mmCIF file of C-alpha atoms and ligand atoms in Angstrom:
data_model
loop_
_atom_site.group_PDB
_atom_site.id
_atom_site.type_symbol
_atom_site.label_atom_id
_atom_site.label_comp_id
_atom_site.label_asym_id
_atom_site.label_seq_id
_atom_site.Cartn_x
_atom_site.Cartn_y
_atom_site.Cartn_z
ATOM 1 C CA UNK A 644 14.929 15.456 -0.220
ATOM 2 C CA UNK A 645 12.590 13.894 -2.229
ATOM 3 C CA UNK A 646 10.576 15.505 -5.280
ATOM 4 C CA UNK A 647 7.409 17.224 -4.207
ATOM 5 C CA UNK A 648 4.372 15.265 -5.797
ATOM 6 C CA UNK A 649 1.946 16.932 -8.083
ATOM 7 C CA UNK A 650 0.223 14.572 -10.030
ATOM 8 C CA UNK A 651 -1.025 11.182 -8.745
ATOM 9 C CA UNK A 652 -2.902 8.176 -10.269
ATOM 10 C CA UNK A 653 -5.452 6.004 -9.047
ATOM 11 C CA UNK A 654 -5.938 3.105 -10.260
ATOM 12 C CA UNK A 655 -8.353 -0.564 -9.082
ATOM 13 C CA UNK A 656 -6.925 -3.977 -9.122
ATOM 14 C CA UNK A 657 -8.030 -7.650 -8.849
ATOM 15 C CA UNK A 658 -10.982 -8.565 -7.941
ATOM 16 C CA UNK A 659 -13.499 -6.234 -7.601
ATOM 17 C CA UNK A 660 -14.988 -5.243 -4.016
ATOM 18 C CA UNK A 661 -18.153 -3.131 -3.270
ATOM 19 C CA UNK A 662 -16.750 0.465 -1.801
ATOM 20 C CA UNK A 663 -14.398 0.902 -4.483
ATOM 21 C CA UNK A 664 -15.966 3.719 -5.913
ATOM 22 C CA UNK A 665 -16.231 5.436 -2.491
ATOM 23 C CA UNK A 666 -12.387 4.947 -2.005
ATOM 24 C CA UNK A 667 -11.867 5.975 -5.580
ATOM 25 C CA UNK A 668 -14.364 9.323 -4.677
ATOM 26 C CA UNK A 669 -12.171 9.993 -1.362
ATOM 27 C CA UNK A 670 -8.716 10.003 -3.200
ATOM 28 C CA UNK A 671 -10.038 11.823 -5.867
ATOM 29 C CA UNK A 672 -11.852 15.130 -3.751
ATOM 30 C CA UNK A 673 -8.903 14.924 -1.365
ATOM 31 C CA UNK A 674 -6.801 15.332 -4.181
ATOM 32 C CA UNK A 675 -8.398 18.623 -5.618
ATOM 33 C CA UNK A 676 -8.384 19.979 -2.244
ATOM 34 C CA UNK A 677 -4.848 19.631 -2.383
ATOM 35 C CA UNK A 678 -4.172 21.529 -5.562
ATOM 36 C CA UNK A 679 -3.027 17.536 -7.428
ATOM 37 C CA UNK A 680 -4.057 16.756 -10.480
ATOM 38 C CA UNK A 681 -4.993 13.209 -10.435
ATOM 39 C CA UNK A 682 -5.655 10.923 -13.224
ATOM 40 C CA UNK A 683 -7.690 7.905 -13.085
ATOM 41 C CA UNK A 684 -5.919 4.306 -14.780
ATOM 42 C CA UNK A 685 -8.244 1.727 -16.613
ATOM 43 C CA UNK A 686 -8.590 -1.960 -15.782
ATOM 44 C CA UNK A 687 -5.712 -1.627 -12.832
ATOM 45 C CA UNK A 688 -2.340 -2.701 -13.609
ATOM 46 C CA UNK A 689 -3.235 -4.150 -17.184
ATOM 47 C CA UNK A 690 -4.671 -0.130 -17.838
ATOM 48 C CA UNK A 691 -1.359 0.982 -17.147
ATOM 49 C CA UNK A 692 0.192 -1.191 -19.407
ATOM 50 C CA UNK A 693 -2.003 -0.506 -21.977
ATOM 51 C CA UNK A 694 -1.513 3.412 -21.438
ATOM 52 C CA UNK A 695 -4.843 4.183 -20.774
ATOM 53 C CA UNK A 696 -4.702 6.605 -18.552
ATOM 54 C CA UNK A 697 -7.173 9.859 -18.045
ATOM 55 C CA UNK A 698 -7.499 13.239 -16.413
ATOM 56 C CA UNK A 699 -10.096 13.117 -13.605
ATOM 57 C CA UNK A 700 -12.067 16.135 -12.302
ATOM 58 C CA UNK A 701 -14.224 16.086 -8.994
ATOM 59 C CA UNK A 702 -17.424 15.955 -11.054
ATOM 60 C CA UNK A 703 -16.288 12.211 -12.779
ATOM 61 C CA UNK A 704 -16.878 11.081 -8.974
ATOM 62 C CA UNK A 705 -20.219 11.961 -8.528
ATOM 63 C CA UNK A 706 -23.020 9.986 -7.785
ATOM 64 C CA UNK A 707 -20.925 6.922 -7.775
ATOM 65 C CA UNK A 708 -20.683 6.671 -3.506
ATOM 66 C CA UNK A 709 -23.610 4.130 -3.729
ATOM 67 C CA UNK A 710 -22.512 2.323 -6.897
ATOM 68 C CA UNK A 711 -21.327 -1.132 -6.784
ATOM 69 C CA UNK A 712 -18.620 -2.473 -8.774
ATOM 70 C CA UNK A 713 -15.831 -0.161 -10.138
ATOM 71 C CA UNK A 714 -15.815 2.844 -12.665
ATOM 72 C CA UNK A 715 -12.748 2.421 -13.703
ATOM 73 C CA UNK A 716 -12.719 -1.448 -13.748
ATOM 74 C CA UNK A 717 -10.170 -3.325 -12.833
ATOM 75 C CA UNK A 718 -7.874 -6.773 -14.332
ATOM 76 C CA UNK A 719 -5.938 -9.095 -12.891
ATOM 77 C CA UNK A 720 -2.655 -8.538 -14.713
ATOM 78 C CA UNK A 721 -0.536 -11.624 -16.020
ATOM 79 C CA UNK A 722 1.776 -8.962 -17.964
ATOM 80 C CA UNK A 723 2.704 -6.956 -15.032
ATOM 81 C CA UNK A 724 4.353 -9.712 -13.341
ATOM 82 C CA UNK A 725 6.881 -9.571 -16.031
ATOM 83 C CA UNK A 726 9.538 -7.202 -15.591
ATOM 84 C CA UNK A 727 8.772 -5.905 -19.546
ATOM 85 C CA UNK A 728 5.447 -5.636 -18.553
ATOM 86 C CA UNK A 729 6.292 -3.251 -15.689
ATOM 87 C CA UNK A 730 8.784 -1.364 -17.408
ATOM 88 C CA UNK A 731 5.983 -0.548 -20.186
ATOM 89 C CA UNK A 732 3.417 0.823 -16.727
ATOM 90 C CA UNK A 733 5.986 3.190 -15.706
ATOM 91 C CA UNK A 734 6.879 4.382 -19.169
ATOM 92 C CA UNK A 735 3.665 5.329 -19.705
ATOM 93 C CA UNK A 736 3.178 7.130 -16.410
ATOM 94 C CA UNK A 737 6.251 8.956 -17.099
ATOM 95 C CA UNK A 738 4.854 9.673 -20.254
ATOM 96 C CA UNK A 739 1.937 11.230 -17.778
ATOM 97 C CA UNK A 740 5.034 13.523 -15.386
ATOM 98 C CA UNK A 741 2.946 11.128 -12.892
ATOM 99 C CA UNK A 742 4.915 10.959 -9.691
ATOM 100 C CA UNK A 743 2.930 8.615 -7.333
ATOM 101 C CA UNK A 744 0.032 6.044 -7.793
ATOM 102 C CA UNK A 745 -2.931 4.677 -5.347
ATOM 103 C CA UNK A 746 -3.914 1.469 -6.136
ATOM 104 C CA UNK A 747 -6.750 0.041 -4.358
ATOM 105 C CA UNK A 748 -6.951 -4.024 -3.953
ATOM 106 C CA UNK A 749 -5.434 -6.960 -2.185
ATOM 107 C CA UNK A 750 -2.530 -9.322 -1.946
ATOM 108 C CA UNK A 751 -1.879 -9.461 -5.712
ATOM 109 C CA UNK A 752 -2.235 -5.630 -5.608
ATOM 110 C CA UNK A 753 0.199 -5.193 -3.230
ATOM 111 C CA UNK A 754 2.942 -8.002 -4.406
ATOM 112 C CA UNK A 755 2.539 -6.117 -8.029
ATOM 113 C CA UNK A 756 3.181 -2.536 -6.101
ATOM 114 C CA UNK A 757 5.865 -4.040 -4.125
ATOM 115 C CA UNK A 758 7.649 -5.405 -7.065
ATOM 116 C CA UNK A 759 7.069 -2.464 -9.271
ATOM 117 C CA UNK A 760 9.188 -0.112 -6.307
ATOM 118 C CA UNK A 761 11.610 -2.022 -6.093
ATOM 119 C CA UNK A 762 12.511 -1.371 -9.735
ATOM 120 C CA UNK A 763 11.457 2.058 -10.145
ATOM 121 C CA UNK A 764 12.553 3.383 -6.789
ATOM 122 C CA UNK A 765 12.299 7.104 -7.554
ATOM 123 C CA UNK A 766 8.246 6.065 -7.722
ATOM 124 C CA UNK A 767 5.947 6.267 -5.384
ATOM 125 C CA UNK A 768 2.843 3.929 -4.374
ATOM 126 C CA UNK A 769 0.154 4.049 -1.627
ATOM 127 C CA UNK A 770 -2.348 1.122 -0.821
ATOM 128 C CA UNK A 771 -5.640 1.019 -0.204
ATOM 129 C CA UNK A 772 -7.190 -2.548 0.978
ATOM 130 C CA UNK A 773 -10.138 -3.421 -1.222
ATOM 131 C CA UNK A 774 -11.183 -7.524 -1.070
ATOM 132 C CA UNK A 775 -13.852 -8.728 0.262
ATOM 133 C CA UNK A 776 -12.214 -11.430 1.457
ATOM 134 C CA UNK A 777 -10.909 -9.290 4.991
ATOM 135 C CA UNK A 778 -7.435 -11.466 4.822
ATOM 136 C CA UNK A 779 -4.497 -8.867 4.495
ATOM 137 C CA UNK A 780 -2.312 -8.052 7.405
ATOM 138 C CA UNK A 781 -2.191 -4.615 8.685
ATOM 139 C CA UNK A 782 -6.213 -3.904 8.748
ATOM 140 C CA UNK A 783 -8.847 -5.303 10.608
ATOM 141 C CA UNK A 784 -11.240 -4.872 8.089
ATOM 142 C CA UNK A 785 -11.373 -3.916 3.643
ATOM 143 C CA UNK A 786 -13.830 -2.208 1.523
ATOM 144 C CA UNK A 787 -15.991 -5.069 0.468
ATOM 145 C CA UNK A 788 -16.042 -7.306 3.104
ATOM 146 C CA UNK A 789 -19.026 -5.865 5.322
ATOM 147 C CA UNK A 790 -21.400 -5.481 2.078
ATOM 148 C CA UNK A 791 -20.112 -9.512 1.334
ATOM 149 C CA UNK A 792 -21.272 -10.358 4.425
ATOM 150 C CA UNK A 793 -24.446 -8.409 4.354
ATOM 151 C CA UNK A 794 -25.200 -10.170 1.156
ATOM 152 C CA UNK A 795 -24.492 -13.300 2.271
ATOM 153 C CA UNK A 796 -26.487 -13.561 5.839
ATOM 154 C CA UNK A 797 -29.370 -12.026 2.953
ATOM 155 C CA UNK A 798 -28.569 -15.229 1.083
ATOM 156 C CA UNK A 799 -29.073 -17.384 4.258
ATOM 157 C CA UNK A 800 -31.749 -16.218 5.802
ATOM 158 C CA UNK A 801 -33.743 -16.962 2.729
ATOM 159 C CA UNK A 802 -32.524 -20.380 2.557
ATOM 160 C CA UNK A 803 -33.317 -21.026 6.114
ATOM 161 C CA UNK A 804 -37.501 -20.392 5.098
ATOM 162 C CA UNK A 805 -37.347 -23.161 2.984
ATOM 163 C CA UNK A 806 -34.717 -25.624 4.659
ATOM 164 C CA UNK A 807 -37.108 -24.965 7.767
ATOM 165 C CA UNK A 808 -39.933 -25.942 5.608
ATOM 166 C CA UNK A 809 -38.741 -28.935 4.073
ATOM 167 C CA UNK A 810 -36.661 -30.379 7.054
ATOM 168 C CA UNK A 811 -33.262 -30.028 5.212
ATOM 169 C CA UNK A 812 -29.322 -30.165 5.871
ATOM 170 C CA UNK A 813 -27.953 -26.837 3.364
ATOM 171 C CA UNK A 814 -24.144 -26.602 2.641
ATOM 172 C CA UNK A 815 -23.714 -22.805 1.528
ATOM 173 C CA UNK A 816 -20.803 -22.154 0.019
ATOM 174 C CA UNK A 817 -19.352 -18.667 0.087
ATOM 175 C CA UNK A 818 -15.863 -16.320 -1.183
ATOM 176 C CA UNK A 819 -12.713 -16.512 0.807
ATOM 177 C CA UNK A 820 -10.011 -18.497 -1.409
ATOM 178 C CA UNK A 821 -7.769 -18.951 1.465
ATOM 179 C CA UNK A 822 -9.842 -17.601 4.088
ATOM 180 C CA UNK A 823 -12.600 -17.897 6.495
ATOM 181 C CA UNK A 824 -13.462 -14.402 7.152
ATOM 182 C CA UNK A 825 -16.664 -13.884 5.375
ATOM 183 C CA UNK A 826 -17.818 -17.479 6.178
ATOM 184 C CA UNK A 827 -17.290 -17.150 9.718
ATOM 185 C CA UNK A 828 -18.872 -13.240 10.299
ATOM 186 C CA UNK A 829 -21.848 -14.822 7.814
ATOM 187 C CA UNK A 830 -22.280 -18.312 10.125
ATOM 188 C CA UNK A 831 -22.535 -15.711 13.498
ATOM 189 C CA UNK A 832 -24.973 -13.324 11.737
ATOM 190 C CA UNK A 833 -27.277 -15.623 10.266
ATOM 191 C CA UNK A 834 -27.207 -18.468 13.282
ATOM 192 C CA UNK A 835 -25.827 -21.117 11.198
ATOM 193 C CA UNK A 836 -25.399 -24.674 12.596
ATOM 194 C CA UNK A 837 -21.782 -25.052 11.516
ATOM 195 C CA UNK A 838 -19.009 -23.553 9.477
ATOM 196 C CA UNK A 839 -16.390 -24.696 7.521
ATOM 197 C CA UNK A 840 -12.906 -22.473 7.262
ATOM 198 C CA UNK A 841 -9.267 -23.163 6.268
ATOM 199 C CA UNK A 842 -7.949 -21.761 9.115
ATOM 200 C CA UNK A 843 -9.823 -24.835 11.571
ATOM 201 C CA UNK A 844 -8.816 -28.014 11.444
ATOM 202 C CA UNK A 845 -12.226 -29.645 11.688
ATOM 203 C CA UNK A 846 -13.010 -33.204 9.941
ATOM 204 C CA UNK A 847 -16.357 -33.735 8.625
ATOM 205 C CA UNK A 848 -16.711 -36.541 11.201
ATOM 206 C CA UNK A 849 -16.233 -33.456 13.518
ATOM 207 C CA UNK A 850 -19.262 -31.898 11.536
ATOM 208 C CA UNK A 851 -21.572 -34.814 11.494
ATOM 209 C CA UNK A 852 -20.747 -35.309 15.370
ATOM 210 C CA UNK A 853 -21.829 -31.879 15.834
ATOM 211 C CA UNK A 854 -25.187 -31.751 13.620
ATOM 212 C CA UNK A 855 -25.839 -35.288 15.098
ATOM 213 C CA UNK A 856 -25.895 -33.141 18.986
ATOM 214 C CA UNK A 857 -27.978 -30.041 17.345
ATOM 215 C CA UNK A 858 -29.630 -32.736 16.392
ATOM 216 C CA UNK A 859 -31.118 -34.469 19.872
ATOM 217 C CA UNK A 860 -32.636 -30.682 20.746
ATOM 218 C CA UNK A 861 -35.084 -31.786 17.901
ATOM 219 C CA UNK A 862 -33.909 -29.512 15.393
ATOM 220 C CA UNK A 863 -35.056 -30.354 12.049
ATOM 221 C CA UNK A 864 -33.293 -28.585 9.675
ATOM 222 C CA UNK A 865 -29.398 -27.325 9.194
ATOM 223 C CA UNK A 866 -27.459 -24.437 7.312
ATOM 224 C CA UNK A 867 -23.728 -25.303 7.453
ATOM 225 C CA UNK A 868 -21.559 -22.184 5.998
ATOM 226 C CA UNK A 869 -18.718 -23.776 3.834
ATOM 227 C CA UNK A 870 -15.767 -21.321 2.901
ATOM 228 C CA UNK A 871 -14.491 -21.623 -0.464
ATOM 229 C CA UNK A 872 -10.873 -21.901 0.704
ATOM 230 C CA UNK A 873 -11.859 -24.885 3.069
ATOM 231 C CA UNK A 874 -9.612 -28.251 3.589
ATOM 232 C CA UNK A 875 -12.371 -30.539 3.122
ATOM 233 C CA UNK A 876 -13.111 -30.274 -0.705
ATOM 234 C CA UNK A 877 -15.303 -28.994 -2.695
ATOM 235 C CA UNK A 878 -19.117 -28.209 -1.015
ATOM 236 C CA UNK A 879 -20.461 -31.048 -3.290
ATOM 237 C CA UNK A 880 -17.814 -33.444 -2.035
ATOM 238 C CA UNK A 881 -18.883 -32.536 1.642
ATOM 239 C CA UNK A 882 -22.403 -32.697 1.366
ATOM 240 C CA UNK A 883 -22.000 -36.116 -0.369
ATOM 241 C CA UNK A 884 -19.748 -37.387 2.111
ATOM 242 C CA UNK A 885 -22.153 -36.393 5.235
ATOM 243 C CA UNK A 886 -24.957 -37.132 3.514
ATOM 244 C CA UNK A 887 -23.632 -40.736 3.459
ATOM 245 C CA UNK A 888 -23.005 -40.667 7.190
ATOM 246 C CA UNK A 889 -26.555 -38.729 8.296
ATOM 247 C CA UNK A 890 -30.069 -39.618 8.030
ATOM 248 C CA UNK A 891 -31.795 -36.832 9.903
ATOM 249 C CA UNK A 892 -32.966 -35.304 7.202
ATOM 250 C CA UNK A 893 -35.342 -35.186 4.771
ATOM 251 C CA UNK A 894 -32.423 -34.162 2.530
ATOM 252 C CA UNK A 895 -29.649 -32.337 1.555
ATOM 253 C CA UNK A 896 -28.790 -29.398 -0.461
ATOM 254 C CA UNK A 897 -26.064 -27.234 -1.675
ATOM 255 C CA UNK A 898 -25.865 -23.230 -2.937
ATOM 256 C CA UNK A 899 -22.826 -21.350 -3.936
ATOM 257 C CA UNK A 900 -23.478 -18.004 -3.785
ATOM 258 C CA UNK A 901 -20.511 -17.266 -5.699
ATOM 259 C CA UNK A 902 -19.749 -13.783 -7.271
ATOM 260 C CA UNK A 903 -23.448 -12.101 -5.597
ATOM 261 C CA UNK A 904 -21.144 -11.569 -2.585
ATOM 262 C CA UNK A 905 -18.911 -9.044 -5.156
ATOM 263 C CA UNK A 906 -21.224 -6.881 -6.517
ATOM 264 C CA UNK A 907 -24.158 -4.619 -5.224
ATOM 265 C CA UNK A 908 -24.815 -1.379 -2.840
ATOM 266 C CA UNK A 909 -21.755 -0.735 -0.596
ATOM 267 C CA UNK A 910 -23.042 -1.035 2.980
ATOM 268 C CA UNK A 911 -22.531 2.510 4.807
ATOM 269 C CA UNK A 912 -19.768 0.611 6.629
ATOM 270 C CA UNK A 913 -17.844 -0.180 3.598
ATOM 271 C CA UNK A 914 -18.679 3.623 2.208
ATOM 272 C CA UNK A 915 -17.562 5.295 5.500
ATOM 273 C CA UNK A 916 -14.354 3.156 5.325
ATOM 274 C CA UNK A 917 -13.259 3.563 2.026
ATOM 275 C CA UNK A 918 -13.738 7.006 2.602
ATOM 276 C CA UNK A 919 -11.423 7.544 5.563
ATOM 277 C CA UNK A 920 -8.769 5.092 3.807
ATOM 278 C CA UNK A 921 -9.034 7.169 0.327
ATOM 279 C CA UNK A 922 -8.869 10.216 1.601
ATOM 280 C CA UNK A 923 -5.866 9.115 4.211
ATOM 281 C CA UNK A 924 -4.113 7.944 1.040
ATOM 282 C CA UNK A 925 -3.563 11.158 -0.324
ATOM 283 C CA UNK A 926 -2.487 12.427 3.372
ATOM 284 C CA UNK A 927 -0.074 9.599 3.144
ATOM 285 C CA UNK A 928 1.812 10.876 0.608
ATOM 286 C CA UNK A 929 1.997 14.287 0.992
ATOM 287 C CA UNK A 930 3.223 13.228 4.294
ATOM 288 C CA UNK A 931 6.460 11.196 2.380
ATOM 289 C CA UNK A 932 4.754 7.693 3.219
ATOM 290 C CA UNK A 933 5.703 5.211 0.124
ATOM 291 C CA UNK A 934 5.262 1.843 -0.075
ATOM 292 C CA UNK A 935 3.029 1.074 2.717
ATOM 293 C CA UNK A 936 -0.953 -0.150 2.295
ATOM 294 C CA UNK A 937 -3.234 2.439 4.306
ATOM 295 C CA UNK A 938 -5.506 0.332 7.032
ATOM 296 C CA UNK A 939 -7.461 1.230 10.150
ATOM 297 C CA UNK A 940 -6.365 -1.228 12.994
ATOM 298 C CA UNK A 941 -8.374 -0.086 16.717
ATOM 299 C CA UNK A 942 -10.081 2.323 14.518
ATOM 300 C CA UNK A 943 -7.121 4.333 13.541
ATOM 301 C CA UNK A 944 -5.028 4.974 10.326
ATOM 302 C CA UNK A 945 -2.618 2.279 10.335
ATOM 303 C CA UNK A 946 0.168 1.997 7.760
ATOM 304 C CA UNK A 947 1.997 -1.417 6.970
ATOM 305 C CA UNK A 948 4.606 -1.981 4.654
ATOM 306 C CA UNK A 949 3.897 -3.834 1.240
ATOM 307 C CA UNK A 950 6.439 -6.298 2.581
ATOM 308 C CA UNK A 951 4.277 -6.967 5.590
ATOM 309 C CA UNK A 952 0.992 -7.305 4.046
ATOM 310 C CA UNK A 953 2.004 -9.779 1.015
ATOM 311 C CA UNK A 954 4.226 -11.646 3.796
ATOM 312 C CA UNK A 955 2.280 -11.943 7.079
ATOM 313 C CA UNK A 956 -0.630 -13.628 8.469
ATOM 314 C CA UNK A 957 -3.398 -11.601 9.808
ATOM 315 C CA UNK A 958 -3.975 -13.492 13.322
ATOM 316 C CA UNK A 959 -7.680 -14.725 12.858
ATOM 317 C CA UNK A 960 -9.976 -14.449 15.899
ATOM 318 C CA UNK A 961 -9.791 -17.983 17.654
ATOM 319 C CA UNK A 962 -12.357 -16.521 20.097
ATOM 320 C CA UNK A 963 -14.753 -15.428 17.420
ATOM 321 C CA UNK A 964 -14.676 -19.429 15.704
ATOM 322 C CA UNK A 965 -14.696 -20.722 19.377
ATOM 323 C CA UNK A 966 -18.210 -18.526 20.089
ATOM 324 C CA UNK A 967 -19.729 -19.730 16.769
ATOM 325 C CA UNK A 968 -19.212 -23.155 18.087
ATOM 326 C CA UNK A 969 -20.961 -22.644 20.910
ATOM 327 C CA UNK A 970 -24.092 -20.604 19.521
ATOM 328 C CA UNK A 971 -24.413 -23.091 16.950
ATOM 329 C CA UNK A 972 -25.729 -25.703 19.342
HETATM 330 O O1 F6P B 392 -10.266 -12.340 -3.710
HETATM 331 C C1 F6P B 392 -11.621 -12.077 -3.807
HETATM 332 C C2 F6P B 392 -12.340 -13.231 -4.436
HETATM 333 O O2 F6P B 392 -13.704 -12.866 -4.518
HETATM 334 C C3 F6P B 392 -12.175 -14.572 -3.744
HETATM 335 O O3 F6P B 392 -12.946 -14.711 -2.590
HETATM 336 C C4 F6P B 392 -12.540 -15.512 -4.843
HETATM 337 O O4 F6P B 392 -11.988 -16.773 -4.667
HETATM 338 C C5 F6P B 392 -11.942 -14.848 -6.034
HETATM 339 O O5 F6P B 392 -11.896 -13.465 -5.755
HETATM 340 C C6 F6P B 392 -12.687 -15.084 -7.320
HETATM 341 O O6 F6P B 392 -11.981 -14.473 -8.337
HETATM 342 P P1 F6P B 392 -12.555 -14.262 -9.808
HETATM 343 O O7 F6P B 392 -13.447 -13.098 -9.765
HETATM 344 O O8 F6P B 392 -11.339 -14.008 -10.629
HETATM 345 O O9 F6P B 392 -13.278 -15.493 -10.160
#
């Protein structure tokens, strides 16, 4: 039978992802309601290294539901991939009589939790999925990835006044290392002309084929969505190469967004989510659930396995790409 828990940790890791507060909120009222105590771990995994580790109480979670960012930061942590590194984390938890941890974040996150159990077995961890990039198995969606999009399709629309009113090709560039989620949600919501995504092999003779049709309706002006994580090079590299191979325009342009997409409001989406998967976190372990990563999958709690989620592909939506396709002619 294993130890009853009373006092958890909670703790942010990699990068950041708007919602994180909520989720951090969630764990920490659901906690108090469950007669925990719960402490709160600086800077993620690199915090728990570093032993900085404090008491919360229900009032250090107010008024942050809206906030962007993360209030108690987060790192991503070379030293706990070392097995000395690790061994100093749970040392200092012990140090705490802290019997379980929540760590909110993505694949890195999870590999680190994963790892971290499989030394310290008589710990226990929960995950919560936090990246806006929307690629870990075992959820269909992760606090961040609805306010990325949101402030993405912002991004667009704006560009689209003035590519409209200069009769120019845009390459946007947006997050997704090694995937296509946010570009391809951002090319459907802000009627893009093309997207770019690591998961489609498309060439950019593909692309030019298909701005070339757009083209022939007398359409003046493109905005192509370009993933991060794409196969085609960097967003300069493609817009120089098409721009070699088109003349329809009066020219072309690129914009990163870059780290925008990270920070900012949580959408009520992202809010409502992180809510139900902080607060089912807790529920998760007083249930005896241990190393598994808390998702919502048909719009119930689903739980997944570290092991899964650092080792499997979530399936992307074929359908989804092949409908942006279409609409974007
Ligand atoms: O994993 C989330 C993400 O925003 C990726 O989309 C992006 O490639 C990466 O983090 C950027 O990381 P950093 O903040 O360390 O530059």
């Amino acid at each position: 039978m294993s130890k009853e828990i009373k006092r958890i940790a909670v703790l942010t890791s990699g990068g950041d992802a708007p919602g994180m507060n909520a989720a951090i909120r969630a764990v920490v009222r659901n906690a108090f309601n469950n007669d925990l105590h719960i402490y709160g771990i600086n800077r993620g995994y690199e915090g728990m290294i570093e032993g900085s580790i404090k008491r919360l109480e229900t009032s250090d979670v107010g008024n942050i539901i809206h906030r962007g960012g993360t209030i108690l930061k987060t790192a991503r942590s070379k030293r706990f991939m070392t097995p000395e590194g690790r061994k100093i984390a749970y040392e200092n938890l012990r140090d705490h009589d802290i019997d379980a941890l929540i760590a909110v974040g993505g694949n890195g996150t999870f590999t680190g939790a994963n790892k971290f159990l499989q030394e310290y077995p008589d710990f226990k961890m929960i995950g919560i999925p936090g990246t806006i990039d929307n690629d870990l198995y075992g959820t269909d969606f992760s606090i961040g990835f609805d306010t990325a999009v949101n402030t993405s399709v912002e991004a667009v629309d704006k560009i689209r006044d003035t590519a409209d009113s200069h009769n120019r090709l845009f390459f946007v560039e947006v997050m997704g290392r090694h995937s296509g989620y946010i570009a391809l949600h951002t090319a459907i919501a802000a009627g893009a002309g093309g997207v770019l995504i690591p998961e489609e092999d498309i060439s950019l003779d593909d692309l030019v084929r298909l701005l070339k049709r757009s083209a022939k309706r007398a359409k003046l002006f493109s905005i192509v969505i370009v993933a991060e994580g794409n196969k085609m090079g960097t967003v300069y590299d493609i817009a120089d190469h098409v721009g070699k191979q088109i003349d329809l325009y009066d020219d072309i342009k690129v914009t990163v967004i870059g780290h925008l997409q990270r920070g900012g409001s949580p959408s009520g989406f992202d809010r409502v989510l992180a809510s139900i998967l902080g607060f089912a976190s807790v529920e998760a372990l007083l249930i005896g659930k241990n190393s598994v990563m808390v998702g919502i999958r048909n719009n119930n709690i689903h739980y997944t396995t570290f092991e899964d989620a650092i080792s499997k592909k979530k399936t992307f939506n074929k359908e989804l790409l092949r409908m942006a396709h279409i609409l974007a002619q």
